[in-house]
PDB file of C-alpha atoms in Angstrom:
ATOM      1  CA  MET A1237     -61.874  66.258  -3.562  1.00 51.00           C
ATOM      2  CA  LYS A1238     -58.747  65.591  -5.570  1.00 49.00           C
ATOM      3  CA  GLN A1239     -56.738  65.735  -2.348  1.00 51.00           C
ATOM      4  CA  ILE A1240     -58.972  63.094  -0.750  1.00 52.00           C
ATOM      5  CA  LYS A1241     -58.637  60.781  -3.751  1.00 52.00           C
ATOM      6  CA  LYS A1242     -54.898  61.259  -3.752  1.00 53.00           C
ATOM      7  CA  GLU A1243     -54.738  60.379  -0.050  1.00 56.00           C
ATOM      8  CA  GLU A1244     -56.891  57.287  -0.619  1.00 63.00           C
ATOM      9  CA  LYS A1245     -54.667  56.214  -3.479  1.00 61.00           C
ATOM     10  CA  THR A1246     -51.561  56.755  -1.370  1.00 63.00           C
ATOM     11  CA  LYS A1247     -53.135  54.807   1.486  1.00 64.00           C
ATOM     12  CA  LYS A1248     -54.005  51.854  -0.793  1.00 70.00           C
ATOM     13  CA  SER A1249     -50.566  51.916  -2.348  1.00 73.00           C
ATOM     14  CA  PHE A1250     -48.899  51.893   1.069  1.00 71.00           C
ATOM     15  CA  ARG A1251     -51.177  49.104   2.299  1.00 73.00           C
ATOM     16  CA  LEU A1252     -50.315  47.008  -0.764  1.00 74.00           C
ATOM     17  CA  SER A1253     -46.601  47.568  -0.148  1.00 79.00           C
ATOM     18  CA  VAL A1254     -46.961  46.478   3.489  1.00 79.00           C
ATOM     19  CA  LYS A1255     -48.841  43.352   2.422  1.00 80.00           C
ATOM     20  CA  VAL A1256     -46.136  42.475  -0.106  1.00 83.00           C
ATOM     21  CA  VAL A1257     -43.406  42.927   2.521  1.00 85.00           C
ATOM     22  CA  PHE A1258     -45.280  40.814   5.084  1.00 83.00           C
ATOM     23  CA  CYS A1259     -46.026  38.054   2.570  1.00 85.00           C
ATOM     24  CA  THR A1260     -42.388  38.023   1.452  1.00 88.00           C
ATOM     25  CA  ILE A1261     -41.161  37.692   5.035  1.00 88.00           C
ATOM     26  CA  TYR A1262     -43.682  34.946   5.782  1.00 88.00           C
ATOM     27  CA  LEU A1263     -42.720  33.003   2.646  1.00 90.00           C
ATOM     28  CA  ILE A1264     -38.987  33.292   3.357  1.00 91.00           C
ATOM     29  CA  VAL A1265     -39.517  31.899   6.856  1.00 92.00           C
ATOM     30  CA  VAL A1266     -41.775  29.158   5.441  1.00 91.00           C
ATOM     31  CA  PHE A1267     -38.994  28.132   3.053  1.00 92.00           C
ATOM     32  CA  ILE A1268     -36.361  28.120   5.817  1.00 91.00           C
ATOM     33  CA  LEU A1269     -38.528  26.050   8.180  1.00 90.00           C
ATOM     34  CA  ALA A1270     -39.490  23.625   5.396  1.00 89.00           C
ATOM     35  CA  TYR A1271     -35.829  23.167   4.470  1.00 90.00           C
ATOM     36  CA  CYS A1272     -34.881  22.510   8.111  1.00 88.00           C
ATOM     37  CA  ALA A1273     -37.716  19.990   8.505  1.00 85.00           C
ATOM     38  CA  PHE A1274     -36.719  18.198   5.293  1.00 85.00           C
ATOM     39  CA  TYR A1275     -33.048  18.147   6.326  1.00 82.00           C
ATOM     40  CA  LEU A1276     -33.855  16.675   9.762  1.00 78.00           C
ATOM     41  CA  TYR A1277     -36.204  14.119   8.182  1.00 79.00           C
ATOM     42  CA  GLN A1278     -33.544  13.016   5.692  1.00 73.00           C
ATOM     43  CA  GLU A1279     -30.870  12.986   8.381  1.00 72.00           C
ATOM     44  CA  GLN A1280     -33.008  10.653  10.475  1.00 71.00           C
ATOM     45  CA  ARG A1281     -33.352   8.241   7.559  1.00 72.00           C
ATOM     46  CA  GLN A1282     -29.599   8.038   6.936  1.00 81.00           C
ATOM     47  CA  PRO A1283     -27.704   5.250   8.728  1.00 86.00           C
ATOM     48  CA  THR A1284     -24.883   6.303  11.039  1.00 86.00           C
ATOM     49  CA  PRO A1285     -21.410   4.699  11.039  1.00 88.00           C
ATOM     50  CA  TRP A1286     -21.095   1.662  13.291  1.00 88.00           C
ATOM     51  CA  GLU A1287     -18.524   3.346  15.542  1.00 85.00           C
ATOM     52  CA  ARG A1288     -21.086   6.027  16.460  1.00 85.00           C
ATOM     53  CA  VAL A1289     -23.762   3.579  17.559  1.00 84.00           C
ATOM     54  CA  ARG A1290     -25.104   4.264  21.035  1.00 85.00           C
ATOM     55  CA  SER A1291     -28.019   1.824  21.285  1.00 85.00           C
ATOM     56  CA  THR A1292     -29.695  -1.099  19.529  1.00 86.00           C
ATOM     57  CA  GLN A1293     -32.239   1.398  18.151  1.00 84.00           C
ATOM     58  CA  ASP A1294     -29.632   3.110  15.974  1.00 86.00           C
ATOM     59  CA  TYR A1295     -29.871   2.509  12.219  1.00 88.00           C
ATOM     60  CA  THR A1296     -26.264   1.905  11.228  1.00 91.00           C
ATOM     61  CA  TYR A1297     -23.852   0.597   8.604  1.00 92.00           C
ATOM     62  CA  ILE A1298     -20.457  -1.043   8.117  1.00 92.00           C
ATOM     63  CA  ASP A1299     -18.431  -0.932   4.899  1.00 91.00           C
ATOM     64  CA  ILE A1300     -17.169  -4.478   4.343  1.00 91.00           C
ATOM     65  CA  ASP A1301     -13.742  -5.192   2.831  1.00 90.00           C
ATOM     66  CA  LYS A1302     -13.550  -8.883   3.707  1.00 91.00           C
ATOM     67  CA  MET A1303     -16.165 -11.413   4.745  1.00 93.00           C
ATOM     68  CA  SER A1304     -16.198 -15.055   5.820  1.00 93.00           C
ATOM     69  CA  GLU A1305     -18.520 -17.831   4.817  1.00 94.00           C
ATOM     70  CA  LYS A1306     -21.258 -18.456   7.356  1.00 93.00           C
ATOM     71  CA  PHE A1307     -20.103 -20.097  10.558  1.00 93.00           C
ATOM     72  CA  ALA A1308     -23.367 -20.012  12.523  1.00 92.00           C
ATOM     73  CA  ARG A1309     -27.093 -19.331  12.275  1.00 90.00           C
ATOM     74  CA  VAL A1310     -29.448 -17.346  14.462  1.00 89.00           C
ATOM     75  CA  ASP A1311     -32.412 -19.103  12.868  1.00 85.00           C
ATOM     76  CA  ASP A1312     -33.179 -21.118   9.719  1.00 82.00           C
ATOM     77  CA  ASP A1313     -32.914 -18.190   7.307  1.00 88.00           C
ATOM     78  CA  LYS A1314     -30.337 -15.976   9.031  1.00 93.00           C
ATOM     79  CA  ASN A1315     -26.635 -16.734   8.722  1.00 95.00           C
ATOM     80  CA  VAL A1316     -23.760 -15.291  10.737  1.00 95.00           C
ATOM     81  CA  HIS A1317     -20.506 -14.175   9.080  1.00 95.00           C
ATOM     82  CA  PHE A1318     -17.284 -12.539  10.175  1.00 93.00           C
ATOM     83  CA  ILE A1319     -16.628  -9.223   8.419  1.00 92.00           C
ATOM     84  CA  ILE A1320     -13.584  -6.975   8.287  1.00 87.00           C
ATOM     85  CA  ASP A1321     -13.620  -3.232   7.837  1.00 82.00           C
ATOM     86  CA  GLU A1322     -10.153  -2.097   6.715  1.00 69.00           C
ATOM     87  CA  GLU A1323      -9.416   1.513   7.545  1.00 60.00           C
ATOM     88  CA  LYS A1324      -7.090   3.577   5.344  1.00 51.00           C
ATOM     89  CA  LYS A1325      -4.486   3.562   8.093  1.00 48.00           C
ATOM     90  CA  GLY A1326      -4.362  -0.222   7.799  1.00 50.00           C
ATOM     91  CA  SER A1327      -5.924  -1.322  11.088  1.00 55.00           C
ATOM     92  CA  LEU A1328      -8.551  -4.041  11.066  1.00 61.00           C
ATOM     93  CA  HIS A1329     -11.988  -3.929  12.633  1.00 79.00           C
ATOM     94  CA  ILE A1330     -13.690  -7.300  12.922  1.00 85.00           C
ATOM     95  CA  TYR A1331     -17.408  -7.664  13.506  1.00 91.00           C
ATOM     96  CA  LEU A1332     -20.245 -10.130  13.162  1.00 94.00           C
ATOM     97  CA  LEU A1333     -22.826  -9.746  10.431  1.00 95.00           C
ATOM     98  CA  VAL A1334     -26.189 -11.465  10.150  1.00 96.00           C
ATOM     99  CA  ILE A1335     -27.749 -11.671   6.689  1.00 95.00           C
ATOM    100  CA  ASP A1336     -30.709 -13.440   5.168  1.00 93.00           C
ATOM    101  CA  LYS A1337     -29.443 -16.452   3.243  1.00 91.00           C
ATOM    102  CA  SER A1338     -31.213 -15.117   0.148  1.00 92.00           C
ATOM    103  CA  ASP A1339     -28.873 -12.079   0.216  1.00 93.00           C
ATOM    104  CA  TYR A1340     -25.714 -14.181  -0.128  1.00 94.00           C
ATOM    105  CA  ALA A1341     -25.200 -13.154  -3.784  1.00 93.00           C
ATOM    106  CA  LYS A1342     -24.813  -9.505  -2.724  1.00 94.00           C
ATOM    107  CA  TYR A1343     -21.681 -10.411  -0.741  1.00 94.00           C
ATOM    108  CA  LYS A1344     -20.318 -13.283  -2.855  1.00 94.00           C
ATOM    109  CA  LYS A1345     -17.573 -11.272  -4.594  1.00 93.00           C
ATOM    110  CA  ILE A1346     -16.276 -10.030  -1.250  1.00 93.00           C
ATOM    111  CA  ILE A1347     -16.376 -13.552   0.196  1.00 94.00           C
ATOM    112  CA  ASP A1348     -14.588 -15.074  -2.812  1.00 93.00           C
ATOM    113  CA  TYR A1349     -11.864 -12.426  -2.628  1.00 92.00           C
ATOM    114  CA  SER A1350     -11.482 -12.964   1.128  1.00 90.00           C
ATOM    115  CA  TYR A1351     -10.672 -16.651   0.539  1.00 90.00           C
ATOM    116  CA  GLY A1352      -8.375 -15.998  -2.429  1.00 89.00           C
ATOM    117  CA  ARG A1353     -10.757 -17.425  -5.000  1.00 91.00           C
ATOM    118  CA  THR A1354     -10.414 -14.228  -7.058  1.00 90.00           C
ATOM    119  CA  LYS A1355      -7.420 -11.914  -7.436  1.00 88.00           C
ATOM    120  CA  GLU A1356      -9.200  -8.647  -8.224  1.00 89.00           C
ATOM    121  CA  LYS A1357     -10.313  -6.841  -5.114  1.00 89.00           C
ATOM    122  CA  PRO A1358     -13.995  -5.841  -5.365  1.00 91.00           C
ATOM    123  CA  GLU A1359     -15.399  -2.587  -4.046  1.00 90.00           C
ATOM    124  CA  SER A1360     -16.476  -2.477  -0.439  1.00 89.00           C
ATOM    125  CA  VAL A1361     -20.051  -3.510   0.241  1.00 91.00           C
ATOM    126  CA  ARG A1362     -22.126  -1.477   2.675  1.00 92.00           C
ATOM    127  CA  ALA A1363     -24.174  -3.570   5.088  1.00 93.00           C
ATOM    128  CA  VAL A1364     -27.009  -1.660   6.750  1.00 92.00           C
ATOM    129  CA  GLY A1365     -29.131  -2.675   9.709  1.00 92.00           C
ATOM    130  CA  TYR A1366     -29.461  -2.604  13.494  1.00 93.00           C
ATOM    131  CA  PRO A1367     -27.170  -3.731  16.331  1.00 94.00           C
ATOM    132  CA  VAL A1368     -28.326  -6.826  18.214  1.00 94.00           C
ATOM    133  CA  LYS A1369     -26.810  -8.176  21.427  1.00 94.00           C
ATOM    134  CA  ILE A1370     -24.665 -11.276  20.944  1.00 93.00           C
ATOM    135  CA  SER A1371     -26.014 -14.269  22.849  1.00 91.00           C
ATOM    136  CA  ASP A1372     -23.762 -16.506  24.945  1.00 91.00           C
ATOM    137  CA  ASP A1373     -24.200 -19.381  22.474  1.00 92.00           C
ATOM    138  CA  LEU A1374     -23.190 -17.221  19.518  1.00 93.00           C
ATOM    139  CA  LYS A1375     -20.251 -15.852  21.493  1.00 92.00           C
ATOM    140  CA  GLU A1376     -19.042 -19.402  22.097  1.00 92.00           C
ATOM    141  CA  LEU A1377     -19.291 -20.273  18.382  1.00 92.00           C
ATOM    142  CA  THR A1378     -17.503 -17.054  17.481  1.00 91.00           C
ATOM    143  CA  ILE A1379     -14.565 -17.852  19.755  1.00 90.00           C
ATOM    144  CA  LYS A1380     -14.282 -21.345  18.270  1.00 89.00           C
ATOM    145  CA  ASN A1381     -14.365 -20.146  14.654  1.00 89.00           C
ATOM    146  CA  TYR A1382     -12.442 -16.882  14.993  1.00 86.00           C
ATOM    147  CA  LYS A1383      -9.036 -18.202  13.924  1.00 83.00           C
ATOM    148  CA  LYS A1384     -10.466 -19.985  10.897  1.00 82.00           C
ATOM    149  CA  PHE A1385     -11.067 -16.656   9.196  1.00 84.00           C
ATOM    150  CA  VAL A1386      -8.835 -14.069  10.832  1.00 78.00           C
ATOM    151  CA  SER A1387      -5.310 -14.087   9.380  1.00 68.00           C
ATOM    152  CA  LEU A1388      -2.507 -15.863  11.209  1.00 50.00           C
ATOM    153  CA  GLU A1389      -0.731 -12.527  11.549  1.00 50.00           C
ATOM    154  CA  ASN A1390      -3.346 -11.544  14.085  1.00 66.00           C
ATOM    155  CA  LYS A1391      -1.927 -12.739  17.396  1.00 62.00           C
ATOM    156  CA  VAL A1392      -5.025 -11.997  19.469  1.00 71.00           C
ATOM    157  CA  GLU A1393      -6.369 -15.003  21.309  1.00 80.00           C
ATOM    158  CA  LEU A1394     -10.072 -14.351  21.515  1.00 83.00           C
ATOM    159  CA  SER A1395     -11.714 -15.292  24.816  1.00 84.00           C
ATOM    160  CA  HIS A1396     -14.777 -14.479  26.877  1.00 86.00           C
ATOM    161  CA  GLU A1397     -12.720 -11.914  28.799  1.00 87.00           C
ATOM    162  CA  ASN A1398     -11.594  -9.859  25.798  1.00 86.00           C
ATOM    163  CA  PHE A1399     -14.502 -10.584  23.458  1.00 88.00           C
ATOM    164  CA  ASP A1400     -16.251  -7.236  23.835  1.00 86.00           C
ATOM    165  CA  GLU A1401     -12.962  -5.381  23.385  1.00 83.00           C
ATOM    166  CA  TYR A1402     -12.240  -6.915  19.972  1.00 83.00           C
ATOM    167  CA  LEU A1403     -15.645  -7.777  18.520  1.00 83.00           C
ATOM    168  CA  THR A1404     -17.974  -5.610  20.653  1.00 85.00           C
ATOM    169  CA  ASP A1405     -21.050  -7.076  22.334  1.00 90.00           C
ATOM    170  CA  THR A1406     -23.368  -6.703  19.317  1.00 93.00           C
ATOM    171  CA  TYR A1407     -23.653  -7.924  15.749  1.00 94.00           C
ATOM    172  CA  LEU A1408     -25.078  -6.057  12.763  1.00 94.00           C
ATOM    173  CA  ASP A1409     -28.423  -7.527  11.751  1.00 95.00           C
ATOM    174  CA  THR A1410     -29.345  -6.617   8.168  1.00 94.00           C
ATOM    175  CA  THR A1411     -32.626  -8.554   8.247  1.00 93.00           C
ATOM    176  CA  LYS A1412     -34.583  -6.244  10.571  1.00 88.00           C
ATOM    177  CA  GLU A1413     -37.114  -3.889   9.026  1.00 82.00           C
ATOM    178  CA  VAL A1414     -36.225  -0.201   9.062  1.00 76.00           C
ATOM    179  CA  THR A1415     -38.154   1.843  11.612  1.00 74.00           C
ATOM    180  CA  TYR A1416     -38.041   5.602  12.185  1.00 68.00           C
ATOM    181  CA  ASN A1417     -38.528   7.303  15.531  1.00 68.00           C
ATOM    182  CA  PHE A1418     -41.148  10.022  15.808  1.00 69.00           C
ATOM    183  CA  ASN A1419     -39.411  13.386  15.479  1.00 74.00           C
ATOM    184  CA  TRP A1420     -41.201  16.154  17.375  1.00 82.00           C
ATOM    185  CA  ILE A1421     -38.883  18.838  16.007  1.00 82.00           C
ATOM    186  CA  VAL A1422     -39.987  18.073  12.441  1.00 83.00           C
ATOM    187  CA  VAL A1423     -43.648  18.164  13.530  1.00 85.00           C
ATOM    188  CA  VAL A1424     -43.204  21.549  15.255  1.00 88.00           C
ATOM    189  CA  LEU A1425     -41.435  23.002  12.199  1.00 86.00           C
ATOM    190  CA  LEU A1426     -44.225  21.829   9.895  1.00 87.00           C
ATOM    191  CA  ALA A1427     -46.857  23.197  12.279  1.00 90.00           C
ATOM    192  CA  LEU A1428     -45.127  26.599  12.227  1.00 89.00           C
ATOM    193  CA  ASP A1429     -45.062  26.409   8.433  1.00 88.00           C
ATOM    194  CA  ALA A1430     -48.816  25.799   8.411  1.00 90.00           C
ATOM    195  CA  VAL A1431     -49.374  28.839  10.651  1.00 90.00           C
ATOM    196  CA  LEU A1432     -47.236  31.038   8.402  1.00 87.00           C
ATOM    197  CA  ILE A1433     -49.034  29.859   5.259  1.00 89.00           C
ATOM    198  CA  PHE A1434     -52.320  30.734   6.989  1.00 88.00           C
ATOM    199  CA  LEU A1435     -50.923  34.205   7.714  1.00 84.00           C
ATOM    200  CA  VAL A1436     -49.998  34.598   4.039  1.00 85.00           C
ATOM    201  CA  ILE A1437     -53.576  33.756   3.059  1.00 85.00           C
ATOM    202  CA  ILE A1438     -55.211  36.178   5.503  1.00 80.00           C
ATOM    203  CA  THR A1439     -52.740  38.882   4.468  1.00 80.00           C
ATOM    204  CA  ILE A1440     -53.673  38.406   0.813  1.00 80.00           C
ATOM    205  CA  LEU A1441     -57.350  38.545   1.816  1.00 78.00           C
ATOM    206  CA  ASP A1442     -56.661  41.810   3.652  1.00 74.00           C
ATOM    207  CA  LYS A1443     -57.485  40.349   7.093  1.00 72.00           C
ATOM    208  CA  ASP A1444     -54.076  40.649   8.710  1.00 67.00           C
ATOM    209  CA  ARG A1445     -54.237  42.813  11.868  1.00 73.00           C
ATOM    210  CA  LEU A1446     -50.498  43.449  11.751  1.00 69.00           C
ATOM    211  CA  VAL A1447     -50.949  45.094   8.358  1.00 67.00           C
ATOM    212  CA  ASP A1448     -53.799  47.173   9.791  1.00 67.00           C
ATOM    213  CA  GLU A1449     -51.622  48.327  12.683  1.00 72.00           C
ATOM    214  CA  VAL A1450     -48.734  49.303  10.425  1.00 67.00           C
ATOM    215  CA  VAL A1451     -51.073  51.273   8.151  1.00 64.00           C
ATOM    216  CA  GLU A1452     -52.677  53.012  11.134  1.00 69.00           C
ATOM    217  CA  LEU A1453     -49.279  53.974  12.521  1.00 69.00           C
ATOM    218  CA  GLU A1454     -48.291  55.409   9.147  1.00 64.00           C
ATOM    219  CA  GLU A1455     -51.543  57.412   8.975  1.00 63.00           C
ATOM    220  CA  LYS A1456     -50.943  58.849  12.457  1.00 64.00           C
ATOM    221  CA  ARG A1457     -47.382  59.758  11.499  1.00 66.00           C
ATOM    222  CA  ARG A1458     -48.613  61.593   8.392  1.00 62.00           C
ATOM    223  CA  SER A1459     -51.363  63.404  10.278  1.00 62.00           C
ATOM    224  CA  LEU A1460     -48.844  64.662  12.824  1.00 58.00           C
ATOM    225  CA  ARG A1461     -46.677  66.052  10.026  1.00 59.00           C
ATOM    226  CA  LYS A1462     -49.552  68.131   8.648  1.00 56.00           C
TER     227      LYS A1462
END
């Protein structure tokens, strides 16, 4: 009788140990998958540098060091400016930026410095938005106004032939609403997390067949040793 009770106690103790191990494994994997899903979700929400843009769907940014006054409009509330991104190595990258006229104050210090109205150089301003194809009309206005802002030291004569080479064929539009593409990888990771959490619950409730199989194998191993 005592031997039977001892065996039952041993069996329960072993089963509890197996459940703890299984739950621990499940929870570790849940944490890893949740972290990966969160990382991918956050990564998707972060804008990529302008030079890495591959399509007009890419959420992107440019760090502005100099900026012109508006020289054109794409509609009544959206103004077009030249901007310069100065790399540490000293080369200039010139682009077009479209902002809502109500956002002018955000860039005013940069604009004032660009025209010599202030001596102290302000910190770069990050403009975030989406690439938009430059229309023929805007391209024409850009060519006409290019030399009014770009320094005289720049000997490039902008034309229709070399336009895309020096200013690219898109401008950065900061007025478009941010949209996020559906990420199936994140959905799959969260679905796997849900399955694992379900397995944790059924293991705690003593309904996990894997636990049963492990316990049965251990019982067979012990019976063979007797």
